[in-house]
Amino acid sequence: MTVALLFGTLFICLLIGVPIAISLGVSALVAIYFGSNLPLGIIAQKAFTSLDSFPLLAIPFFMLAGVLMSKGGVSKRLLDVATALVGWVVGGLSLVTIVASMFFAAISGSGPATVAAIGGFMIPEMKNKKYDGGFAASVSASAGSIGVIIPPSIPFVLYGVIGSVSVGSMFLAGILPGIIIGIGLMITAYVIAKKRGYKSEGSARFSFKDVLKATYDAKWALLIPVIILGGIYGGFFSPTEAAVVAVVYALIIGLFVYKELTWKSVFECFREAVVINATTMIIIGLSVSFAYFMTLEQVPNDISSFLTELSTNPIVILLAINIILLIVGMFIDTISALVILTPILLPIVIAVGVDPIHFGVILVANLAIGFITPPLGVNLFVASSVGNVKFERIVMAIIPFLFSMIVCLILITFLPSLSLWLPSILSNK
């Protein structure tokens, strides 16, 4: 009865459009008030104490670094590099969007931020070159999903904290899967562009000289992921400290190197980051309260028993979990889903022999697909807004890219070496 109250209230709140954070808090409140003797203050207590974590400080700092880099001229220079690399191919602008999103993913750690930063330039540009608006927006929306897979990744930080898994190992594990998803999206975009007769951008053939020039011009931007990841894996600083270093570096190159940031725009960047972070922290806190009550009612144990009774074969278990996660991602945002589902699913997959680092990549890759699946589809709404394209057109155009990401997800799920190869190399040294 109590579990029915918990999930029934959540479903009703989501159905009537209540924000996810409030929905989770209200669901926990109703279930506690009518189904237990616990004090209602436990919701606020759990929400507050869950945020008292040093590793979680990486999230607001990576958010701030992403905003500063987006406004400080980094995005434009990454686009120039991407144009030199793939702009000469048929449908070059769509491929440039994907490659630039992969570069920006190695800076921002956020899907919607990647769509806003790269899509804000590229969607209008593609429309000007007679690309279909729905296609242009769907390319940017799907490519933005890579932002939570290629490190540094905010969901990987959260998963590492909740699952007691090394955040540095998670960052390494996301590199190859993120590249594979990017290649899959590029193949899809190329096939569609060739079929529709979209032309290349600029030169008709690859120019190594242009790549060198663009890379040199963007050297300060391209150094960012090297500093962040190199510093973590070199033992110079933790992921949280790396996020702070990224903020300082972004300020320096934005103010004094590229000179596209002013002190007024820096203030605006800080304000924007504070608003985004406040929303995220409220979601994390109330998600923890929701997850805590689920644990009290032994919902994780019930789900674990159901899945293990279904089969003890890791392939069957992972298939079932993938289906569950794809459905969950359609309705619940990535942060909430991670907080709620990690304590439930991680013990199950460990029991059947799945590496927790590999599972973390599977979990985040599944939820990344949720960025482009309605009704939640955050990236779709961002692309619609920055590109001035009707939401309905994007939904229809996103289908081939959605299929491509699911194919990549299957590869990531059943080829663990794609996720574990780089972390294993580091651990062996």
PDB file of C-alpha atoms in Angstrom, residues 232-429:
ATOM      1  CA  ILE A 232      43.428  13.535 -12.501  1.00  0.00           C
ATOM      2  CA  TYR A 233      45.245  10.520 -13.926  1.00  0.00           C
ATOM      3  CA  GLY A 234      48.655  11.989 -13.189  1.00  0.00           C
ATOM      4  CA  GLY A 235      47.713  12.205  -9.513  1.00  0.00           C
ATOM      5  CA  PHE A 236      48.034  15.991  -9.324  1.00  0.00           C
ATOM      6  CA  PHE A 237      44.451  16.591  -8.211  1.00  0.00           C
ATOM      7  CA  SER A 238      41.123  14.877  -7.568  1.00  0.00           C
ATOM      8  CA  PRO A 239      38.107  15.224  -9.916  1.00  0.00           C
ATOM      9  CA  THR A 240      36.683  17.916  -7.611  1.00  0.00           C
ATOM     10  CA  GLU A 241      39.945  19.866  -7.638  1.00  0.00           C
ATOM     11  CA  ALA A 242      40.124  19.360 -11.421  1.00  0.00           C
ATOM     12  CA  ALA A 243      36.755  21.095 -11.734  1.00  0.00           C
ATOM     13  CA  VAL A 244      38.082  24.101  -9.820  1.00  0.00           C
ATOM     14  CA  VAL A 245      41.196  24.169 -12.015  1.00  0.00           C
ATOM     15  CA  ALA A 246      38.909  24.126 -15.082  1.00  0.00           C
ATOM     16  CA  VAL A 247      37.060  27.205 -13.777  1.00  0.00           C
ATOM     17  CA  VAL A 248      40.295  29.122 -13.159  1.00  0.00           C
ATOM     18  CA  TYR A 249      41.657  28.134 -16.585  1.00  0.00           C
ATOM     19  CA  ALA A 250      38.389  29.116 -18.292  1.00  0.00           C
ATOM     20  CA  LEU A 251      38.518  32.533 -16.616  1.00  0.00           C
ATOM     21  CA  ILE A 252      42.133  33.102 -17.660  1.00  0.00           C
ATOM     22  CA  ILE A 253      41.720  32.201 -21.340  1.00  0.00           C
ATOM     23  CA  GLY A 254      38.316  33.922 -21.591  1.00  0.00           C
ATOM     24  CA  LEU A 255      39.485  37.179 -20.009  1.00  0.00           C
ATOM     25  CA  PHE A 256      43.139  37.463 -21.026  1.00  0.00           C
ATOM     26  CA  VAL A 257      43.786  35.155 -24.008  1.00  0.00           C
ATOM     27  CA  TYR A 258      40.650  35.183 -26.183  1.00  0.00           C
ATOM     28  CA  LYS A 259      39.419  38.387 -24.480  1.00  0.00           C
ATOM     29  CA  GLU A 260      35.780  37.516 -25.193  1.00  0.00           C
ATOM     30  CA  LEU A 261      34.777  37.613 -21.525  1.00  0.00           C
ATOM     31  CA  THR A 262      34.232  40.870 -19.662  1.00  0.00           C
ATOM     32  CA  TRP A 263      33.815  41.194 -15.914  1.00  0.00           C
ATOM     33  CA  LYS A 264      30.138  41.871 -16.525  1.00  0.00           C
ATOM     34  CA  SER A 265      29.763  38.677 -18.587  1.00  0.00           C
ATOM     35  CA  VAL A 266      31.705  36.762 -15.906  1.00  0.00           C
ATOM     36  CA  PHE A 267      29.085  37.868 -13.387  1.00  0.00           C
ATOM     37  CA  GLU A 268      26.350  36.682 -15.757  1.00  0.00           C
ATOM     38  CA  CYS A 269      28.120  33.325 -16.153  1.00  0.00           C
ATOM     39  CA  PHE A 270      28.311  32.901 -12.379  1.00  0.00           C
ATOM     40  CA  ARG A 271      24.636  33.770 -12.023  1.00  0.00           C
ATOM     41  CA  GLU A 272      23.641  31.314 -14.774  1.00  0.00           C
ATOM     42  CA  ALA A 273      25.730  28.557 -13.189  1.00  0.00           C
ATOM     43  CA  VAL A 274      24.194  29.231  -9.758  1.00  0.00           C
ATOM     44  CA  VAL A 275      20.660  28.901 -11.151  1.00  0.00           C
ATOM     45  CA  ILE A 276      21.479  25.667 -13.010  1.00  0.00           C
ATOM     46  CA  ASN A 277      23.282  24.227  -9.990  1.00  0.00           C
ATOM     47  CA  ALA A 278      20.470  25.158  -7.599  1.00  0.00           C
ATOM     48  CA  THR A 279      18.020  23.221  -9.756  1.00  0.00           C
ATOM     49  CA  THR A 280      20.353  20.224  -9.917  1.00  0.00           C
ATOM     50  CA  MET A 281      21.044  20.164  -6.168  1.00  0.00           C
ATOM     51  CA  ILE A 282      17.341  20.331  -5.323  1.00  0.00           C
ATOM     52  CA  ILE A 283      16.770  17.351  -7.619  1.00  0.00           C
ATOM     53  CA  ILE A 284      19.644  15.390  -6.045  1.00  0.00           C
ATOM     54  CA  GLY A 285      18.520  16.135  -2.493  1.00  0.00           C
ATOM     55  CA  LEU A 286      14.877  15.188  -2.971  1.00  0.00           C
ATOM     56  CA  SER A 287      15.864  12.165  -5.077  1.00  0.00           C
ATOM     57  CA  VAL A 288      17.865  10.897  -2.107  1.00  0.00           C
ATOM     58  CA  SER A 289      14.823  11.339   0.165  1.00  0.00           C
ATOM     59  CA  PHE A 290      12.719   9.385  -2.322  1.00  0.00           C
ATOM     60  CA  ALA A 291      15.370   6.654  -2.622  1.00  0.00           C
ATOM     61  CA  TYR A 292      15.746   6.456   1.173  1.00  0.00           C
ATOM     62  CA  PHE A 293      12.048   5.727   1.645  1.00  0.00           C
ATOM     63  CA  MET A 294      12.176   3.133  -1.144  1.00  0.00           C
ATOM     64  CA  THR A 295      15.003   1.415   0.716  1.00  0.00           C
ATOM     65  CA  LEU A 296      12.999   1.391   3.951  1.00  0.00           C
ATOM     66  CA  GLU A 297      10.141  -0.303   2.099  1.00  0.00           C
ATOM     67  CA  GLN A 298      12.623  -2.813   0.605  1.00  0.00           C
ATOM     68  CA  VAL A 299      11.698  -1.906  -2.953  1.00  0.00           C
ATOM     69  CA  PRO A 300      15.298  -2.492  -4.137  1.00  0.00           C
ATOM     70  CA  ASN A 301      15.227  -5.989  -2.640  1.00  0.00           C
ATOM     71  CA  ASP A 302      11.918  -6.758  -4.341  1.00  0.00           C
ATOM     72  CA  ILE A 303      13.230  -5.592  -7.729  1.00  0.00           C
ATOM     73  CA  SER A 304      16.452  -7.529  -7.200  1.00  0.00           C
ATOM     74  CA  SER A 305      14.537 -10.693  -6.362  1.00  0.00           C
ATOM     75  CA  PHE A 306      12.330 -10.280  -9.422  1.00  0.00           C
ATOM     76  CA  LEU A 307      15.263  -9.855 -11.796  1.00  0.00           C
ATOM     77  CA  THR A 308      17.327 -12.683 -10.313  1.00  0.00           C
ATOM     78  CA  GLU A 309      14.295 -14.995 -10.444  1.00  0.00           C
ATOM     79  CA  LEU A 310      13.858 -13.996 -14.069  1.00  0.00           C
ATOM     80  CA  SER A 311      17.363 -15.243 -14.857  1.00  0.00           C
ATOM     81  CA  THR A 312      20.896 -15.455 -13.515  1.00  0.00           C
ATOM     82  CA  ASN A 313      22.328 -14.988 -17.006  1.00  0.00           C
ATOM     83  CA  PRO A 314      24.135 -11.617 -17.181  1.00  0.00           C
ATOM     84  CA  ILE A 315      22.987 -11.097 -20.798  1.00  0.00           C
ATOM     85  CA  VAL A 316      19.311 -11.515 -19.886  1.00  0.00           C
ATOM     86  CA  ILE A 317      19.707  -9.320 -16.792  1.00  0.00           C
ATOM     87  CA  LEU A 318      21.414  -6.551 -18.777  1.00  0.00           C
ATOM     88  CA  LEU A 319      18.791  -6.719 -21.535  1.00  0.00           C
ATOM     89  CA  ALA A 320      16.007  -6.375 -18.949  1.00  0.00           C
ATOM     90  CA  ILE A 321      17.819  -3.490 -17.227  1.00  0.00           C
ATOM     91  CA  ASN A 322      18.417  -1.721 -20.548  1.00  0.00           C
ATOM     92  CA  ILE A 323      14.711  -1.883 -21.364  1.00  0.00           C
ATOM     93  CA  ILE A 324      13.818  -0.556 -17.894  1.00  0.00           C
ATOM     94  CA  LEU A 325      16.347   2.272 -18.175  1.00  0.00           C
ATOM     95  CA  LEU A 326      15.219   3.311 -21.652  1.00  0.00           C
ATOM     96  CA  ILE A 327      11.652   3.608 -20.359  1.00  0.00           C
ATOM     97  CA  VAL A 328      12.718   5.433 -17.180  1.00  0.00           C
ATOM     98  CA  GLY A 329      14.812   7.881 -19.238  1.00  0.00           C
ATOM     99  CA  MET A 330      11.695   8.932 -21.134  1.00  0.00           C
ATOM    100  CA  PHE A 331      10.061  10.220 -17.963  1.00  0.00           C
ATOM    101  CA  ILE A 332      12.709  10.964 -15.316  1.00  0.00           C
ATOM    102  CA  ASP A 333      15.772  13.184 -15.686  1.00  0.00           C
ATOM    103  CA  THR A 334      19.268  11.711 -15.551  1.00  0.00           C
ATOM    104  CA  ILE A 335      20.199  13.024 -12.095  1.00  0.00           C
ATOM    105  CA  SER A 336      17.055  11.693 -10.389  1.00  0.00           C
ATOM    106  CA  ALA A 337      17.264   8.360 -12.194  1.00  0.00           C
ATOM    107  CA  LEU A 338      20.903   7.906 -11.151  1.00  0.00           C
ATOM    108  CA  VAL A 339      20.209   8.648  -7.495  1.00  0.00           C
ATOM    109  CA  ILE A 340      17.176   6.349  -7.385  1.00  0.00           C
ATOM    110  CA  LEU A 341      18.322   3.461  -9.570  1.00  0.00           C
ATOM    111  CA  THR A 342      22.037   3.093  -8.787  1.00  0.00           C
ATOM    112  CA  PRO A 343      21.486   1.628  -5.271  1.00  0.00           C
ATOM    113  CA  ILE A 344      18.825  -0.695  -6.709  1.00  0.00           C
ATOM    114  CA  LEU A 345      20.548  -2.010  -9.816  1.00  0.00           C
ATOM    115  CA  LEU A 346      24.254  -1.958  -8.923  1.00  0.00           C
ATOM    116  CA  PRO A 347      24.086  -4.846  -6.396  1.00  0.00           C
ATOM    117  CA  ILE A 348      22.106  -6.912  -8.922  1.00  0.00           C
ATOM    118  CA  VAL A 349      24.647  -6.579 -11.735  1.00  0.00           C
ATOM    119  CA  ILE A 350      27.612  -7.115  -9.396  1.00  0.00           C
ATOM    120  CA  ALA A 351      25.951 -10.355  -8.199  1.00  0.00           C
ATOM    121  CA  VAL A 352      25.862 -11.681 -11.779  1.00  0.00           C
ATOM    122  CA  GLY A 353      29.466 -10.687 -12.463  1.00  0.00           C
ATOM    123  CA  VAL A 354      29.153  -7.314 -14.228  1.00  0.00           C
ATOM    124  CA  ASP A 355      31.936  -4.851 -13.473  1.00  0.00           C
ATOM    125  CA  PRO A 356      30.574  -1.727 -11.669  1.00  0.00           C
ATOM    126  CA  ILE A 357      32.606   0.567 -13.963  1.00  0.00           C
ATOM    127  CA  HIS A 358      31.152  -1.097 -17.051  1.00  0.00           C
ATOM    128  CA  PHE A 359      27.656  -0.881 -15.584  1.00  0.00           C
ATOM    129  CA  GLY A 360      28.121   2.817 -14.849  1.00  0.00           C
ATOM    130  CA  VAL A 361      28.776   3.444 -18.542  1.00  0.00           C
ATOM    131  CA  ILE A 362      25.731   1.336 -19.500  1.00  0.00           C
ATOM    132  CA  LEU A 363      23.561   3.243 -17.029  1.00  0.00           C
ATOM    133  CA  VAL A 364      24.658   6.697 -18.180  1.00  0.00           C
ATOM    134  CA  ALA A 365      24.511   5.732 -21.886  1.00  0.00           C
ATOM    135  CA  ASN A 366      20.914   4.563 -21.409  1.00  0.00           C
ATOM    136  CA  LEU A 367      19.931   7.749 -19.645  1.00  0.00           C
ATOM    137  CA  ALA A 368      21.744   9.813 -22.305  1.00  0.00           C
ATOM    138  CA  ILE A 369      19.255   8.396 -24.809  1.00  0.00           C
ATOM    139  CA  GLY A 370      16.557   9.844 -22.539  1.00  0.00           C
ATOM    140  CA  PHE A 371      17.827  13.298 -23.529  1.00  0.00           C
ATOM    141  CA  ILE A 372      16.349  12.743 -27.013  1.00  0.00           C
ATOM    142  CA  THR A 373      13.232  10.681 -26.235  1.00  0.00           C
ATOM    143  CA  PRO A 374       9.896  12.411 -25.571  1.00  0.00           C
ATOM    144  CA  PRO A 375       8.098  13.301 -23.411  1.00  0.00           C
ATOM    145  CA  LEU A 376      11.098  14.418 -21.294  1.00  0.00           C
ATOM    146  CA  GLY A 377      13.689  14.834 -24.087  1.00  0.00           C
ATOM    147  CA  VAL A 378      15.535  17.809 -22.568  1.00  0.00           C
ATOM    148  CA  ASN A 379      17.918  18.149 -25.524  1.00  0.00           C
ATOM    149  CA  LEU A 380      14.977  18.278 -27.938  1.00  0.00           C
ATOM    150  CA  PHE A 381      13.506  21.278 -26.130  1.00  0.00           C
ATOM    151  CA  VAL A 382      16.891  23.035 -25.963  1.00  0.00           C
ATOM    152  CA  ALA A 383      17.498  22.434 -29.700  1.00  0.00           C
ATOM    153  CA  SER A 384      13.986  23.623 -30.488  1.00  0.00           C
ATOM    154  CA  SER A 385      14.590  26.816 -28.522  1.00  0.00           C
ATOM    155  CA  VAL A 386      18.080  27.759 -29.771  1.00  0.00           C
ATOM    156  CA  GLY A 387      17.310  26.702 -33.359  1.00  0.00           C
ATOM    157  CA  ASN A 388      13.761  28.103 -33.560  1.00  0.00           C
ATOM    158  CA  VAL A 389      12.455  24.770 -34.875  1.00  0.00           C
ATOM    159  CA  LYS A 390       9.066  23.281 -34.001  1.00  0.00           C
ATOM    160  CA  PHE A 391       9.314  20.485 -31.456  1.00  0.00           C
ATOM    161  CA  GLU A 392       7.180  18.142 -33.578  1.00  0.00           C
ATOM    162  CA  ARG A 393       9.615  18.387 -36.513  1.00  0.00           C
ATOM    163  CA  ILE A 394      12.541  17.444 -34.295  1.00  0.00           C
ATOM    164  CA  VAL A 395      10.718  14.435 -32.853  1.00  0.00           C
ATOM    165  CA  MET A 396      10.185  12.984 -36.320  1.00  0.00           C
ATOM    166  CA  ALA A 397      13.741  13.747 -37.474  1.00  0.00           C
ATOM    167  CA  ILE A 398      15.380  12.296 -34.351  1.00  0.00           C
ATOM    168  CA  ILE A 399      14.242   8.695 -35.034  1.00  0.00           C
ATOM    169  CA  PRO A 400      17.282   7.593 -37.149  1.00  0.00           C
ATOM    170  CA  PHE A 401      19.677   9.068 -34.566  1.00  0.00           C
ATOM    171  CA  LEU A 402      17.760   7.383 -31.752  1.00  0.00           C
ATOM    172  CA  PHE A 403      18.119   4.049 -33.558  1.00  0.00           C
ATOM    173  CA  SER A 404      21.850   4.689 -34.029  1.00  0.00           C
ATOM    174  CA  MET A 405      22.346   5.399 -30.311  1.00  0.00           C
ATOM    175  CA  ILE A 406      20.484   2.218 -29.340  1.00  0.00           C
ATOM    176  CA  VAL A 407      22.741   0.170 -31.641  1.00  0.00           C
ATOM    177  CA  CYS A 408      25.790   1.760 -29.971  1.00  0.00           C
ATOM    178  CA  LEU A 409      24.253   1.042 -26.554  1.00  0.00           C
ATOM    179  CA  ILE A 410      23.974  -2.646 -27.438  1.00  0.00           C
ATOM    180  CA  LEU A 411      27.658  -2.686 -28.439  1.00  0.00           C
ATOM    181  CA  ILE A 412      28.654  -0.958 -25.196  1.00  0.00           C
ATOM    182  CA  THR A 413      26.521  -3.357 -23.141  1.00  0.00           C
ATOM    183  CA  PHE A 414      27.812  -6.618 -24.580  1.00  0.00           C
ATOM    184  CA  LEU A 415      31.418  -5.631 -25.309  1.00  0.00           C
ATOM    185  CA  PRO A 416      32.695  -4.716 -21.812  1.00  0.00           C
ATOM    186  CA  SER A 417      36.210  -4.130 -23.147  1.00  0.00           C
ATOM    187  CA  LEU A 418      34.993  -0.915 -24.793  1.00  0.00           C
ATOM    188  CA  SER A 419      34.470   0.531 -21.309  1.00  0.00           C
ATOM    189  CA  LEU A 420      37.129  -1.327 -19.334  1.00  0.00           C
ATOM    190  CA  TRP A 421      40.125  -1.200 -21.664  1.00  0.00           C
ATOM    191  CA  LEU A 422      41.425   2.252 -20.690  1.00  0.00           C
ATOM    192  CA  PRO A 423      40.774   1.879 -16.917  1.00  0.00           C
ATOM    193  CA  SER A 424      42.570  -1.494 -16.972  1.00  0.00           C
ATOM    194  CA  ILE A 425      45.598   0.051 -18.672  1.00  0.00           C
ATOM    195  CA  LEU A 426      45.788   2.738 -15.969  1.00  0.00           C
ATOM    196  CA  SER A 427      45.371   0.237 -13.122  1.00  0.00           C
ATOM    197  CA  ASN A 428      48.141  -1.992 -14.509  1.00  0.00           C
ATOM    198  CA  LYS A 429      50.666   0.836 -14.512  1.00  0.00           C
TER     199      LYS A 429
END
